[in-house]
Tab-separated table of C-alpha atoms in Angstrom:
chain	number	residue	atom	x	y	z
F	1	MET	CA	-0.249	-0.390	0.621
F	2	SER	CA	1.433	3.506	-0.687
F	3	GLN	CA	2.121	6.127	1.661
F	4	ASN	CA	-0.332	8.393	0.291
F	5	GLU	CA	-2.938	5.708	-0.240
F	6	ASN	CA	-5.956	7.593	2.197
F	7	ARG	CA	-7.940	4.553	3.219
F	8	PRO	CA	-8.173	2.559	6.496
F	9	LEU	CA	-5.717	-0.446	6.568
F	10	THR	CA	-7.459	-4.589	6.788
F	11	LEU	CA	-6.162	-6.786	7.763
F	12	ARG	CA	-5.423	-7.899	4.507
F	13	ASP	CA	-2.868	-5.351	4.939
F	14	VAL	CA	-1.151	-7.423	7.744
F	15	SER	CA	-1.218	-10.409	6.021
F	16	GLU	CA	0.744	-9.096	3.540
F	17	ALA	CA	2.934	-7.534	5.153
F	18	SER	CA	3.416	-10.518	7.855
F	19	GLY	CA	2.761	-13.391	5.546
F	20	VAL	CA	0.283	-15.413	7.320
F	21	SER	CA	-3.175	-15.398	6.440
F	22	GLU	CA	-6.218	-13.287	7.537
F	23	MET	CA	-7.551	-15.753	9.486
F	24	THR	CA	-3.794	-16.468	11.059
F	25	VAL	CA	-3.664	-12.306	11.901
F	26	SER	CA	-7.295	-11.946	13.100
F	27	ARG	CA	-6.563	-15.116	15.798
F	28	VAL	CA	-3.260	-12.634	16.920
F	29	LEU	CA	-5.506	-9.814	17.240
F	30	ARG	CA	-7.791	-11.673	19.499
F	31	ASN	CA	-5.681	-12.904	21.605
F	32	ARG	CA	-5.898	-16.195	20.724
F	33	SER	CA	-3.822	-19.275	22.129
F	34	ASP	CA	-4.595	-21.282	19.194
F	35	VAL	CA	-1.142	-19.617	17.299
F	36	SER	CA	2.429	-20.088	17.525
F	37	GLU	CA	4.955	-17.950	19.687
F	38	ALA	CA	6.569	-17.447	16.338
F	39	THR	CA	3.687	-16.215	13.812
F	40	ARG	CA	2.431	-14.029	17.410
F	41	GLU	CA	5.665	-12.470	16.955
F	42	LYS	CA	5.985	-12.013	13.802
F	43	VAL	CA	1.630	-10.356	12.709
F	44	LEU	CA	2.289	-7.812	15.746
F	45	GLN	CA	5.591	-6.577	14.616
F	46	ALA	CA	3.898	-6.156	11.076
F	47	ALA	CA	0.796	-4.398	12.138
F	48	LYS	CA	3.128	-2.097	14.525
F	49	GLN	CA	4.750	-1.519	11.319
F	50	LEU	CA	1.990	-0.673	9.437
F	51	GLY	CA	0.384	1.498	12.306
F	52	TYR	CA	-2.976	-0.927	12.738
F	53	VAL	CA	-5.500	-0.701	14.781
F	54	PRO	CA	-8.357	-3.412	15.122
F	55	ASN	CA	-11.791	-2.612	14.319
F	56	LYS	CA	-13.144	-3.444	18.323
F	57	ILE	CA	-16.926	-1.708	16.646
F	58	ALA	CA	-16.769	-5.308	14.674
F	59	GLY	CA	-16.505	-7.557	18.084
F	60	ALA	CA	-18.597	-5.652	20.070
F	61	LEU	CA	-21.460	-6.318	17.764
F	62	ALA	CA	-21.406	-9.859	19.044
F	63	SER	CA	-20.005	-9.124	22.518
F	64	GLN	CA	-22.440	-6.252	23.369
F	65	ARG	CA	-19.659	-4.374	24.725
F	66	VAL	CA	-16.462	-2.680	24.347
F	67	ASN	CA	-13.627	-2.275	26.506
F	68	LEU	CA	-14.025	1.431	27.547
F	69	VAL	CA	-15.397	2.682	31.072
F	70	GLY	CA	-16.776	6.023	30.474
F	71	VAL	CA	-15.917	8.209	33.629
F	72	ILE	CA	-18.446	10.498	34.284
F	73	ILE	CA	-16.996	14.199	36.698
F	74	PRO	CA	-18.062	17.615	37.131
F	75	SER	CA	-14.586	19.079	35.907
F	76	MET	CA	-10.813	18.661	34.996
F	77	SER	CA	-9.830	22.412	35.936
F	78	ASN	CA	-10.201	22.862	39.953
F	79	MET	CA	-7.392	20.189	40.887
F	80	VAL	CA	-9.400	17.574	42.153
F	81	PHE	CA	-10.209	14.839	39.667
F	82	PRO	CA	-7.240	15.364	37.725
F	83	GLU	CA	-5.786	12.516	41.153
F	84	VAL	CA	-8.832	11.048	40.714
F	85	MET	CA	-8.414	9.447	37.037
F	86	THR	CA	-4.718	8.953	37.358
F	87	GLY	CA	-5.719	6.532	40.506
F	88	ILE	CA	-8.471	4.920	37.916
F	89	SER	CA	-5.745	4.902	34.941
F	90	ARG	CA	-3.261	3.515	36.920
F	91	ILE	CA	-5.026	0.277	37.815
F	92	LEU	CA	-6.635	0.359	34.384
F	93	GLU	CA	-3.766	-0.458	32.572
F	94	ASP	CA	-2.269	-3.116	32.940
F	95	THR	CA	-6.166	-4.333	31.822
F	96	ASP	CA	-7.655	-3.978	28.229
F	97	LEU	CA	-10.064	-1.448	29.349
F	98	GLN	CA	-9.657	2.204	28.372
F	99	PRO	CA	-11.475	5.154	30.023
F	100	VAL	CA	-12.762	7.274	28.204
F	101	VAL	CA	-14.006	11.020	30.277
F	102	GLY	CA	-17.389	12.835	30.597
F	103	ILE	CA	-17.240	16.955	31.661
F	104	THR	CA	-20.963	17.678	33.414
F	105	ASP	CA	-19.842	20.811	34.887
F	106	TYR	CA	-21.775	19.782	37.942
F	107	LEU	CA	-24.974	20.102	35.357
F	108	PRO	CA	-27.852	17.316	35.665
F	109	GLU	CA	-29.338	18.085	31.871
F	110	LYS	CA	-25.300	18.078	30.958
F	111	GLU	CA	-24.547	14.704	32.713
F	112	GLU	CA	-28.099	12.792	31.246
F	113	LYS	CA	-26.928	14.107	28.009
F	114	VAL	CA	-23.086	12.693	28.809
F	115	LEU	CA	-24.470	9.419	30.435
F	116	TYR	CA	-26.489	9.044	27.078
F	117	GLU	CA	-23.875	9.295	25.122
F	118	MET	CA	-21.334	7.301	26.901
F	119	LEU	CA	-24.146	4.323	27.114
F	120	SER	CA	-24.842	4.704	23.819
F	121	TRP	CA	-21.517	2.730	22.792
F	122	ARG	CA	-21.876	-0.115	25.518
F	123	PRO	CA	-19.143	1.117	27.764
F	124	SER	CA	-17.663	-2.151	30.420
F	125	GLY	CA	-18.161	-0.356	33.264
F	126	VAL	CA	-19.510	3.986	34.442
F	127	ILE	CA	-17.565	5.311	37.631
F	128	ILE	CA	-19.658	8.692	37.804
F	129	ALA	CA	-19.025	11.635	40.332
F	130	GLY	CA	-21.742	11.845	43.146
F	131	LEU	CA	-25.199	10.408	44.403
F	132	GLU	CA	-27.351	13.114	43.250
F	133	HIS	CA	-28.289	12.059	40.014
F	134	SER	CA	-31.632	13.062	37.867
F	135	ASP	CA	-34.575	10.776	37.935
F	136	ALA	CA	-33.216	9.735	33.776
F	137	SER	CA	-29.981	9.452	35.005
F	138	ARG	CA	-30.459	6.828	37.405
F	139	ALA	CA	-32.749	5.115	34.759
F	140	MET	CA	-30.074	4.853	32.244
F	141	LEU	CA	-27.533	3.451	35.134
F	142	ARG	CA	-29.819	1.245	36.535
F	143	GLY	CA	-30.878	-0.387	33.133
F	144	ALA	CA	-27.883	-0.229	31.473
F	145	GLY	CA	-26.278	-4.049	32.945
F	146	ILE	CA	-22.749	-2.937	33.884
F	147	PRO	CA	-20.913	-1.764	37.319
F	148	VAL	CA	-21.621	1.367	38.181
F	149	VAL	CA	-19.316	2.251	40.935
F	150	GLU	CA	-20.306	6.686	42.301
F	151	ILE	CA	-17.587	8.148	43.448
F	152	MET	CA	-16.530	10.601	45.908
F	153	ASP	CA	-19.400	10.326	48.593
F	154	VAL	CA	-20.687	7.848	50.420
F	155	ASP	CA	-23.842	9.878	52.342
F	156	GLY	CA	-26.432	8.266	50.739
F	157	ASP	CA	-27.747	4.841	48.072
F	158	PRO	CA	-26.116	4.067	45.030
F	159	ILE	CA	-26.828	2.520	42.044
F	160	ASP	CA	-24.312	-0.258	42.169
F	161	ALA	CA	-21.678	0.660	44.483
F	162	ALA	CA	-20.308	3.458	45.628
F	163	VAL	CA	-16.683	4.961	47.171
F	164	GLY	CA	-16.085	8.244	48.682
F	165	ILE	CA	-16.083	9.933	51.989
F	166	SER	CA	-19.001	11.146	54.218
F	167	HIS	CA	-18.550	14.924	53.487
F	168	ARG	CA	-21.082	15.536	56.272
F	169	ARG	CA	-18.523	13.515	58.770
F	170	ALA	CA	-15.973	15.804	57.524
F	171	GLY	CA	-17.859	19.712	57.520
F	172	GLN	CA	-18.636	18.079	61.390
F	173	GLN	CA	-14.743	16.960	62.183
F	174	LEU	CA	-13.624	20.534	61.182
F	175	GLY	CA	-16.990	22.511	62.744
F	176	GLU	CA	-15.493	20.718	65.787
F	177	ALA	CA	-11.607	21.549	66.000
F	178	ILE	CA	-13.525	24.984	64.931
F	179	LEU	CA	-15.134	25.009	67.933
F	180	ALA	CA	-12.010	23.750	69.683
F	181	ALA	CA	-9.613	25.904	69.003
F	182	GLY	CA	-11.925	28.734	70.720
F	183	TYR	CA	-13.479	30.482	67.231
F	184	LYS	CA	-16.419	32.267	67.545
F	185	ARG	CA	-17.745	34.211	64.947
F	186	ILE	CA	-17.130	32.096	61.295
F	187	GLY	CA	-17.731	33.187	57.625
F	188	PHE	CA	-17.933	30.513	54.945
F	189	MET	CA	-17.096	30.852	50.991
F	190	GLY	CA	-17.782	28.145	49.012
F	191	THR	CA	-18.360	27.639	44.578
F	192	LYS	CA	-21.299	25.881	42.854
F	193	MET	CA	-23.466	25.223	45.445
F	194	PRO	CA	-26.340	23.879	45.960
F	195	LEU	CA	-25.062	21.751	42.698
F	196	ASP	CA	-21.778	20.698	43.719
F	197	HIS	CA	-23.943	18.263	46.325
F	198	ARG	CA	-20.706	17.231	47.819
F	199	ALA	CA	-19.345	21.149	49.151
F	200	ARG	CA	-23.486	21.273	50.433
F	201	LYS	CA	-22.847	18.854	52.709
F	202	ARG	CA	-20.028	20.155	54.435
F	203	PHE	CA	-21.629	22.924	54.727
F	204	GLU	CA	-24.637	21.061	56.585
F	205	GLY	CA	-21.712	19.250	58.662
F	206	MET	CA	-19.939	21.768	59.679
F	207	THR	CA	-23.468	24.050	60.787
F	208	GLN	CA	-24.683	21.603	62.875
F	209	ALA	CA	-21.613	20.199	64.328
F	210	LEU	CA	-20.872	24.422	65.318
F	211	ALA	CA	-24.623	24.886	66.293
F	212	LYS	CA	-24.066	21.897	68.640
F	213	GLY	CA	-21.338	24.091	70.863
F	214	GLY	CA	-23.572	27.727	70.188
F	215	VAL	CA	-21.992	28.655	67.098
F	216	GLU	CA	-23.978	29.760	63.848
F	217	VAL	CA	-22.313	31.619	61.392
F	218	ALA	CA	-22.293	34.631	60.934
F	219	ASP	CA	-21.711	34.791	57.274
F	220	GLN	CA	-22.153	32.991	54.246
F	221	GLU	CA	-21.263	33.924	50.194
F	222	PHE	CA	-22.123	31.275	47.485
F	223	TYR	CA	-20.801	31.852	43.780
F	224	SER	CA	-20.953	29.800	40.297
F	225	GLY	CA	-17.629	30.568	39.202
F	226	GLY	CA	-14.033	28.615	39.336
F	227	SER	CA	-12.430	27.883	41.757
F	228	ALA	CA	-9.174	30.547	41.374
F	229	LEU	CA	-7.341	32.182	43.987
F	230	ALA	CA	-8.355	35.554	42.559
F	231	LYS	CA	-12.172	34.934	43.903
F	232	GLY	CA	-10.910	33.932	46.634
F	233	ARG	CA	-9.296	37.560	47.656
F	234	GLU	CA	-12.187	39.388	46.507
F	235	MET	CA	-14.652	37.408	48.213
F	236	THR	CA	-12.359	36.929	51.493
F	237	ALA	CA	-12.429	41.240	51.101
F	238	ALA	CA	-15.899	41.394	50.789
F	239	MET	CA	-16.683	39.321	53.443
F	240	LEU	CA	-14.207	41.071	55.504
F	241	GLU	CA	-15.792	44.185	54.808
F	242	ARG	CA	-19.240	43.422	54.757
F	243	THR	CA	-18.723	41.793	58.751
F	244	PRO	CA	-15.438	42.648	59.926
F	245	ASP	CA	-15.454	41.182	63.129
F	246	LEU	CA	-15.444	36.970	61.553
F	247	ASP	CA	-12.878	35.057	63.345
F	248	PHE	CA	-12.346	32.351	61.120
F	249	LEU	CA	-13.071	31.604	57.862
F	250	ALA	CA	-14.162	28.074	55.709
F	251	TYR	CA	-13.882	27.626	52.428
F	252	SER	CA	-15.712	24.721	50.469
F	253	ASN	CA	-12.160	24.500	48.632
F	254	ASP	CA	-8.320	24.809	48.792
F	255	MET	CA	-7.936	27.022	45.889
F	256	ILE	CA	-10.102	29.929	47.212
F	257	GLY	CA	-9.115	29.432	50.431
F	258	ALA	CA	-5.498	29.727	49.196
F	259	GLY	CA	-7.103	33.203	48.145
F	260	GLY	CA	-8.442	33.856	51.459
F	261	LEU	CA	-4.425	33.188	52.686
F	262	LEU	CA	-2.781	35.460	50.385
F	263	TYR	CA	-5.168	38.468	50.900
F	264	LEU	CA	-5.063	37.996	55.040
F	265	MET	CA	-1.363	38.529	54.869
F	266	GLU	CA	-0.976	41.399	52.207
F	267	GLN	CA	-3.109	43.372	54.981
F	268	GLY	CA	-0.967	41.996	57.817
F	269	ILE	CA	-3.673	40.262	59.481
F	270	ASP	CA	-2.711	37.841	62.207
F	271	VAL	CA	-3.773	34.248	60.905
F	272	PRO	CA	-4.495	32.365	62.733
F	273	GLY	CA	-4.222	34.198	65.929
F	274	GLN	CA	-6.792	37.044	64.641
F	275	VAL	CA	-8.238	35.061	61.839
F	276	GLY	CA	-8.199	31.233	61.290
F	277	LEU	CA	-8.768	29.659	58.107
F	278	ALA	CA	-9.254	26.046	56.520
F	279	GLY	CA	-10.197	25.139	52.836
F	280	PHE	CA	-10.991	21.369	51.324
F	281	ASN	CA	-8.770	19.033	49.271
F	282	GLY	CA	-5.277	18.610	50.460
F	283	VAL	CA	-4.155	20.097	46.959
F	284	GLU	CA	-0.468	19.505	46.808
F	285	LEU	CA	0.065	22.484	44.933
F	286	LEU	CA	-0.423	25.052	47.985
F	287	GLN	CA	2.474	22.725	49.696
F	288	GLY	CA	4.564	26.511	48.728
F	289	LEU	CA	2.257	28.778	49.931
F	290	PRO	CA	3.800	30.969	52.809
F	291	LYS	CA	1.658	29.529	55.603
F	292	GLN	CA	0.245	25.955	54.951
F	293	LEU	CA	-3.235	26.158	54.813
F	294	ALA	CA	-4.793	24.274	57.153
F	295	THR	CA	-7.248	21.344	55.296
F	296	MET	CA	-8.568	17.881	54.378
F	297	ASP	CA	-7.818	15.738	52.380
F	298	ALA	CA	-10.754	14.395	50.446
F	299	CYS	CA	-8.918	10.696	49.418
F	300	ARG	CA	-8.430	11.072	45.628
F	301	ALA	CA	-6.452	8.788	43.955
F	302	GLU	CA	-7.793	6.501	46.203
F	303	ILE	CA	-11.364	7.005	45.465
F	304	GLY	CA	-10.158	6.435	41.810
F	305	GLN	CA	-7.553	3.062	42.096
F	306	LYS	CA	-10.863	1.472	44.077
F	307	ALA	CA	-13.213	2.257	42.053
F	308	ALA	CA	-11.434	1.078	38.833
F	309	GLU	CA	-11.190	-2.087	41.357
F	310	ILE	CA	-14.702	-2.415	42.006
F	311	ILE	CA	-15.138	-2.155	37.584
F	312	ILE	CA	-12.232	-4.943	37.167
F	313	GLU	CA	-13.596	-7.600	39.708
F	314	ARG	CA	-17.480	-7.190	38.695
F	315	ILE	CA	-16.341	-7.729	34.840
F	316	ALA	CA	-14.307	-10.434	36.232
F	317	ASN	CA	-16.666	-12.479	37.902
F	318	PRO	CA	-20.781	-10.827	37.986
F	319	ASP	CA	-21.481	-13.065	40.732
F	320	ALA	CA	-18.835	-12.902	43.136
F	321	ASN	CA	-20.318	-9.860	45.717
F	322	ALA	CA	-17.294	-7.014	45.296
F	323	ALA	CA	-17.799	-4.644	47.284
F	324	SER	CA	-20.136	-2.461	47.065
F	325	HIS	CA	-19.784	0.687	49.963
F	326	VAL	CA	-15.730	1.470	50.582
F	327	GLU	CA	-15.892	4.774	52.708
F	328	LEU	CA	-12.007	6.138	53.168
F	329	THR	CA	-11.464	8.527	55.949
F	330	PRO	CA	-9.818	11.831	54.710
F	331	LYS	CA	-7.189	13.229	57.894
F	332	LEU	CA	-7.598	16.714	58.457
F	333	SER	CA	-4.719	18.668	58.969
F	334	PHE	CA	-4.223	22.127	60.870
F	335	GLY	CA	-1.395	23.409	59.202
F	336	ASP	CA	-0.337	26.804	60.171
F	337	THR	CA	-3.930	28.610	59.593
F	338	LEU	CA	-6.277	26.777	62.450
F	339	ARG	CA	-5.505	27.042	66.468
F	340	GLN	CA	-4.738	23.159	67.772
F	341	PRO	CA	-6.330	22.889	70.902
């Protein structure tokens, strides 16, 4: 075949290049065991040199499944989900399964569309963020007949399996630490709420814990923009101008928390003596800040790994009693911005 011939490569091209029959080429590419090692190597070498990629759709017509795992997440821009994807990829790389990603932007209607398109390709499994979905999405997931793992959260009833942390308990733990440190006037800044259900649950857990100690959230602000340092600075400045007697600021994630920390340091405010702060997610990128932000690790990479392991186990042994509820425990880091009792 000439280099300029613009047509897809076929089994015949690999057959001619390797000097074996098309049937033998097919057996090798389907990883059949009834082929000698020498012939297998000859065929694979020829296919590699040609750049031949097998047509998996043809095989999928018979099996009704392709070796893809749909991964549906809200964002790839906030430093959280790239680590989840790394965990998933690390486990799947030793298998024939490949992750394919869809982004929902925290929008239920977009999740429905992404899920519909994903499932139309008949993937071998689905990993999807969160436990809250529209009725249509839940119906599609239940009717797919494949392993489904909902990740990041365990505060609810999963369709099939769930891997994550309890965000309510994480919020409660932070609230208890705030009380133990003696803070009384609390401000909260959050993103994408109420669409970000996990941030909402942490806020609810924190406020419940504070209420038990007789403390209420004195000021709060939510926005729908990205989790950016600049937004954290802007929100912190506005909140302290509005409610200047706050002595603790809790942020729904580390990025806006870091912006708040930089603003307070620029203003010469004593952290954590005058004002304490805490974020969430344990973003490693922020370890180079002048002060270490108090935060909580959300076990992101481990969540991705566990979810991929469940998918693999369910595919290999559909009738086995694989884990259906895996709860990981985040750890609170006081850093330099939250007084330790």
